[in-house]
Amino acid sequence: MRARLASLACLLALLGCAGTSEEWLGLPRLRQVLPDLSWQDVAQRLPFPTEEEEVSASGNRVIRVWVGRRAHHAILLQELGTRRLWRTASGIVIATDGGRVVATSGLRDMLVATRFDGPDPLDSPGALLGPAVQARRMIDLMRPDRNPEGMRFGISVECRLQGRPTEENPEVLLVTERCRAPGEGRFTNRYWVTAADGQVLRAEQWVGADVPTLALEFAFTPAS
């Protein structure tokens, strides 16, 4: 009995004990059964779901988001009227109002709030086909560490918006928004909008000086 227990202990500990445990059970050598794999090899073989699989399994509406050249899928978390909240698998959270980004989280610079003086001209893209329209909004920016030194509240953003039909599809308008903000510099946002109902199909928007331009594709549908 003691010999059998000792042999079984040797097997569980993968020590071999001069082959007595394997020979006693009538099994082939453990090295012939268990491949010599590193932990990285094992992790790669485990059935972890891809981001596309997670998106497909969620069943929620999805958009595509680019932070610079890096692409993500963002799943709809919450919707209230024209305001929507999206989240990527990497933890980036984006709040949109229509097709405009009004708040972000999970980036080096966080757009905390956006407040317009009057209506957002992007809500009526057909009115932007003539002379440029001026608009002003206030934004709040913050660093992820929430250090008071990185908080910039009440930044005044002065913009001029103008739209024109795209050459590829006259039914889609390209709205160009040229802006300047004290302490943040100048930047240009672009929105591709349907002329019929003003739906934003794609947006390229500045969301902070230390963050690449954020691009959103609202018409994206993941493959099933």
CSV table of C-alpha atoms in Angstrom, one decimal:
chain,number,residue,atom,x,y,z
A,1,MET,CA,0.0,0.0,0.0
A,2,ARG,CA,2.8,2.4,0.9
A,3,ALA,CA,4.5,1.6,-2.4
A,4,ARG,CA,1.4,2.3,-4.4
A,5,LEU,CA,0.8,5.6,-2.5
A,6,ALA,CA,4.3,6.6,-3.1
A,7,SER,CA,4.0,5.8,-6.8
A,8,LEU,CA,0.8,7.8,-7.1
A,9,ALA,CA,2.4,10.8,-5.4
A,10,CYS,CA,5.2,10.6,-7.8
A,11,LEU,CA,2.8,10.7,-10.7
A,12,LEU,CA,0.9,13.7,-9.4
A,13,ALA,CA,4.1,15.5,-8.8
A,14,LEU,CA,5.2,14.7,-12.3
A,15,LEU,CA,8.5,13.5,-10.9
A,16,GLY,CA,8.6,10.2,-12.6
A,17,CYS,CA,10.4,8.4,-9.8
A,18,ALA,CA,12.6,6.5,-12.2
A,19,GLY,CA,9.5,5.7,-14.3
A,20,THR,CA,8.0,3.5,-11.5
A,21,SER,CA,4.6,5.4,-11.5
A,22,GLU,CA,4.2,5.2,-15.2
A,23,GLU,CA,5.2,1.6,-15.4
A,24,TRP,CA,3.0,0.7,-12.5
A,25,LEU,CA,-0.1,2.2,-14.2
A,26,GLY,CA,0.9,0.8,-17.6
A,27,LEU,CA,0.9,4.2,-19.2
A,28,PRO,CA,3.4,5.7,-21.7
A,29,ARG,CA,5.9,8.2,-20.6
A,30,LEU,CA,4.3,11.5,-19.5
A,31,ARG,CA,6.6,13.5,-21.8
A,32,GLN,CA,5.0,11.6,-24.7
A,33,VAL,CA,1.5,12.5,-23.6
A,34,LEU,CA,2.0,16.1,-22.4
A,35,PRO,CA,3.7,18.4,-25.0
A,36,ASP,CA,6.5,20.7,-23.9
A,37,LEU,CA,4.5,24.0,-24.0
A,38,SER,CA,5.3,27.3,-22.4
A,39,TRP,CA,2.6,29.3,-20.6
A,40,GLN,CA,2.4,31.7,-23.6
A,41,ASP,CA,1.8,28.7,-25.9
A,42,VAL,CA,-1.0,27.5,-23.6
A,43,ALA,CA,-2.6,30.9,-23.5
A,44,GLN,CA,-2.7,31.2,-27.2
A,45,ARG,CA,-4.5,27.8,-27.5
A,46,LEU,CA,-7.2,28.6,-25.0
A,47,PRO,CA,-10.5,29.6,-26.6
A,48,PHE,CA,-10.5,33.3,-25.5
A,49,PRO,CA,-13.2,35.2,-27.5
A,50,THR,CA,-12.0,37.8,-29.9
A,51,GLU,CA,-13.3,41.4,-29.8
A,52,GLU,CA,-15.4,40.7,-32.9
A,53,GLU,CA,-16.9,37.6,-31.1
A,54,GLU,CA,-17.7,39.6,-28.0
A,55,VAL,CA,-19.4,42.3,-30.1
A,56,SER,CA,-21.5,39.8,-32.0
A,57,ALA,CA,-22.5,38.0,-28.8
A,58,SER,CA,-23.6,41.3,-27.2
A,59,GLY,CA,-26.5,41.8,-29.6
A,60,ASN,CA,-26.2,45.6,-29.0
A,61,ARG,CA,-25.7,48.3,-31.6
A,62,VAL,CA,-22.0,48.8,-32.5
A,63,ILE,CA,-19.9,51.5,-34.0
A,64,ARG,CA,-16.3,51.6,-35.0
A,65,VAL,CA,-13.9,53.9,-33.3
A,66,TRP,CA,-10.3,54.9,-34.3
A,67,VAL,CA,-8.0,56.6,-31.8
A,68,GLY,CA,-5.3,57.7,-34.3
A,69,ARG,CA,-4.6,54.6,-36.3
A,70,ARG,CA,-5.8,52.1,-33.7
A,71,ALA,CA,-9.3,50.7,-34.4
A,72,HIS,CA,-11.9,49.5,-31.8
A,73,HIS,CA,-15.5,48.3,-31.7
A,74,ALA,CA,-17.7,50.2,-29.3
A,75,ILE,CA,-20.9,48.7,-27.9
A,76,LEU,CA,-23.9,50.8,-27.1
A,77,LEU,CA,-24.4,50.9,-23.3
A,78,GLN,CA,-27.1,53.5,-22.9
A,79,GLU,CA,-29.4,55.6,-25.0
A,80,LEU,CA,-31.6,58.6,-24.1
A,81,GLY,CA,-33.0,60.5,-27.0
A,82,THR,CA,-30.1,61.6,-29.2
A,83,ARG,CA,-27.6,61.0,-26.5
A,84,ARG,CA,-25.8,57.6,-26.4
A,85,LEU,CA,-23.0,56.0,-24.4
A,86,TRP,CA,-20.5,53.7,-26.0
A,87,ARG,CA,-17.7,51.5,-24.6
A,88,THR,CA,-14.9,49.6,-26.2
A,89,ALA,CA,-13.4,46.4,-24.9
A,90,SER,CA,-10.3,48.3,-23.9
A,91,GLY,CA,-12.2,50.6,-21.6
A,92,ILE,CA,-12.7,53.7,-23.7
A,93,VAL,CA,-16.0,55.3,-23.1
A,94,ILE,CA,-17.5,57.8,-25.5
A,95,ALA,CA,-20.7,59.9,-25.1
A,96,THR,CA,-22.3,61.2,-28.3
A,97,ASP,CA,-25.1,63.6,-28.9
A,98,GLY,CA,-26.3,62.8,-32.4
A,99,GLY,CA,-23.0,62.5,-34.3
A,100,ARG,CA,-20.9,64.7,-32.1
A,101,VAL,CA,-18.6,63.5,-29.3
A,102,VAL,CA,-19.5,65.4,-26.1
A,103,ALA,CA,-17.6,63.4,-23.5
A,104,THR,CA,-14.9,60.8,-23.3
A,105,SER,CA,-13.1,58.6,-20.7
A,106,GLY,CA,-10.2,56.2,-20.8
A,107,LEU,CA,-8.0,58.5,-22.9
A,108,ARG,CA,-4.9,60.6,-22.0
A,109,ASP,CA,-7.1,63.7,-22.1
A,110,MET,CA,-10.8,63.3,-21.0
A,111,LEU,CA,-13.5,65.5,-22.5
A,112,VAL,CA,-15.6,65.9,-19.4
A,113,ALA,CA,-18.4,68.1,-20.7
A,114,THR,CA,-19.7,70.1,-23.7
A,115,ARG,CA,-22.1,73.0,-23.5
A,116,PHE,CA,-23.4,74.9,-26.6
A,117,ASP,CA,-24.5,78.5,-26.7
A,118,GLY,CA,-27.7,77.8,-28.5
A,119,PRO,CA,-28.4,74.8,-30.8
A,120,ASP,CA,-25.6,72.8,-32.3
A,121,PRO,CA,-25.4,73.8,-36.0
A,122,LEU,CA,-24.6,70.2,-36.8
A,123,ASP,CA,-28.2,69.3,-36.0
A,124,SER,CA,-29.3,71.2,-39.2
A,125,PRO,CA,-26.6,70.3,-41.8
A,126,GLY,CA,-28.8,71.6,-44.7
A,127,ALA,CA,-28.4,75.2,-43.3
A,128,LEU,CA,-24.6,74.9,-43.6
A,129,LEU,CA,-24.5,74.8,-47.4
A,130,GLY,CA,-24.3,78.5,-47.7
A,131,PRO,CA,-21.9,80.9,-45.9
A,132,ALA,CA,-20.0,79.6,-42.9
A,133,VAL,CA,-22.0,79.5,-39.7
A,134,GLN,CA,-20.4,80.6,-36.4
A,135,ALA,CA,-20.9,78.6,-33.2
A,136,ARG,CA,-19.5,78.7,-29.7
A,137,ARG,CA,-19.4,76.1,-27.0
A,138,MET,CA,-17.7,75.6,-23.7
A,139,ILE,CA,-15.8,72.4,-22.9
A,140,ASP,CA,-14.2,70.9,-19.8
A,141,LEU,CA,-11.0,68.8,-20.1
A,142,MET,CA,-9.3,66.7,-17.4
A,143,ARG,CA,-6.4,64.3,-17.1
A,144,PRO,CA,-7.1,60.7,-16.1
A,145,ASP,CA,-5.3,61.1,-12.8
A,146,ARG,CA,-7.8,63.9,-11.9
A,147,ASN,CA,-5.0,66.0,-10.6
A,148,PRO,CA,-6.2,69.7,-10.2
A,149,GLU,CA,-3.2,70.8,-12.3
A,150,GLY,CA,-4.6,68.9,-15.3
A,151,MET,CA,-8.2,70.2,-15.1
A,152,ARG,CA,-9.1,72.9,-17.6
A,153,PHE,CA,-12.7,73.9,-17.2
A,154,GLY,CA,-14.7,76.5,-19.1
A,155,ILE,CA,-12.6,76.5,-22.3
A,156,SER,CA,-14.3,78.6,-24.9
A,157,VAL,CA,-14.3,77.0,-28.4
A,158,GLU,CA,-15.1,79.3,-31.3
A,159,CYS,CA,-16.0,77.5,-34.6
A,160,ARG,CA,-17.1,78.1,-38.2
A,161,LEU,CA,-19.0,75.3,-39.9
A,162,GLN,CA,-19.7,74.9,-43.6
A,163,GLY,CA,-21.1,72.0,-45.6
A,164,ARG,CA,-20.8,70.9,-49.2
A,165,PRO,CA,-22.0,67.8,-51.1
A,166,THR,CA,-19.4,65.1,-51.5
A,167,GLU,CA,-18.1,64.2,-55.0
A,168,GLU,CA,-18.7,60.5,-54.4
A,169,ASN,CA,-22.3,60.9,-53.3
A,170,PRO,CA,-24.2,64.3,-53.6
A,171,GLU,CA,-26.7,63.0,-51.0
A,172,VAL,CA,-24.0,62.9,-48.4
A,173,LEU,CA,-22.7,66.3,-47.1
A,174,LEU,CA,-19.2,66.9,-45.7
A,175,VAL,CA,-19.4,69.4,-42.9
A,176,THR,CA,-16.1,71.0,-42.0
A,177,GLU,CA,-15.8,72.7,-38.6
A,178,ARG,CA,-12.8,74.9,-38.1
A,179,CYS,CA,-12.2,75.8,-34.4
A,180,ARG,CA,-9.9,77.6,-32.1
A,181,ALA,CA,-9.7,77.4,-28.3
A,182,PRO,CA,-7.4,79.4,-25.9
A,183,GLY,CA,-4.6,77.3,-24.6
A,184,GLU,CA,-5.6,74.4,-26.9
A,185,GLY,CA,-4.7,75.8,-30.3
A,186,ARG,CA,-6.6,75.4,-33.6
A,187,PHE,CA,-8.2,72.2,-35.0
A,188,THR,CA,-10.6,71.0,-37.7
A,189,ASN,CA,-13.4,68.5,-37.3
A,190,ARG,CA,-15.2,66.8,-40.2
A,191,TYR,CA,-18.6,65.1,-40.3
A,192,TRP,CA,-20.2,63.1,-43.2
A,193,VAL,CA,-23.9,63.7,-42.9
A,194,THR,CA,-26.9,62.5,-45.0
A,195,ALA,CA,-28.6,65.5,-46.7
A,196,ALA,CA,-32.1,64.0,-46.3
A,197,ASP,CA,-32.3,63.4,-42.5
A,198,GLY,CA,-29.0,64.8,-41.1
A,199,GLN,CA,-27.8,61.4,-39.9
A,200,VAL,CA,-24.0,61.5,-39.2
A,201,LEU,CA,-22.4,58.5,-40.9
A,202,ARG,CA,-18.8,59.3,-39.9
A,203,ALA,CA,-17.1,61.9,-37.7
A,204,GLU,CA,-13.5,63.0,-37.2
A,205,GLN,CA,-13.3,65.1,-34.1
A,206,TRP,CA,-10.7,66.7,-31.8
A,207,VAL,CA,-11.2,65.7,-28.2
A,208,GLY,CA,-8.1,67.0,-26.5
A,209,ALA,CA,-4.6,68.3,-27.3
A,210,ASP,CA,-2.9,65.1,-26.0
A,211,VAL,CA,-5.2,62.7,-27.8
A,212,PRO,CA,-5.1,61.7,-31.5
A,213,THR,CA,-8.2,62.8,-33.6
A,214,LEU,CA,-11.1,60.5,-32.7
A,215,ALA,CA,-12.9,59.0,-35.7
A,216,LEU,CA,-16.2,57.3,-35.5
A,217,GLU,CA,-18.1,55.2,-38.1
A,218,PHE,CA,-21.7,55.1,-37.1
A,219,ALA,CA,-22.9,53.1,-40.2
A,220,PHE,CA,-20.8,50.1,-39.2
A,221,THR,CA,-22.4,46.7,-38.9
A,222,PRO,CA,-20.3,43.8,-37.6
A,223,ALA,CA,-20.3,40.6,-39.5
A,224,SER,CA,-22.5,37.9,-38.0
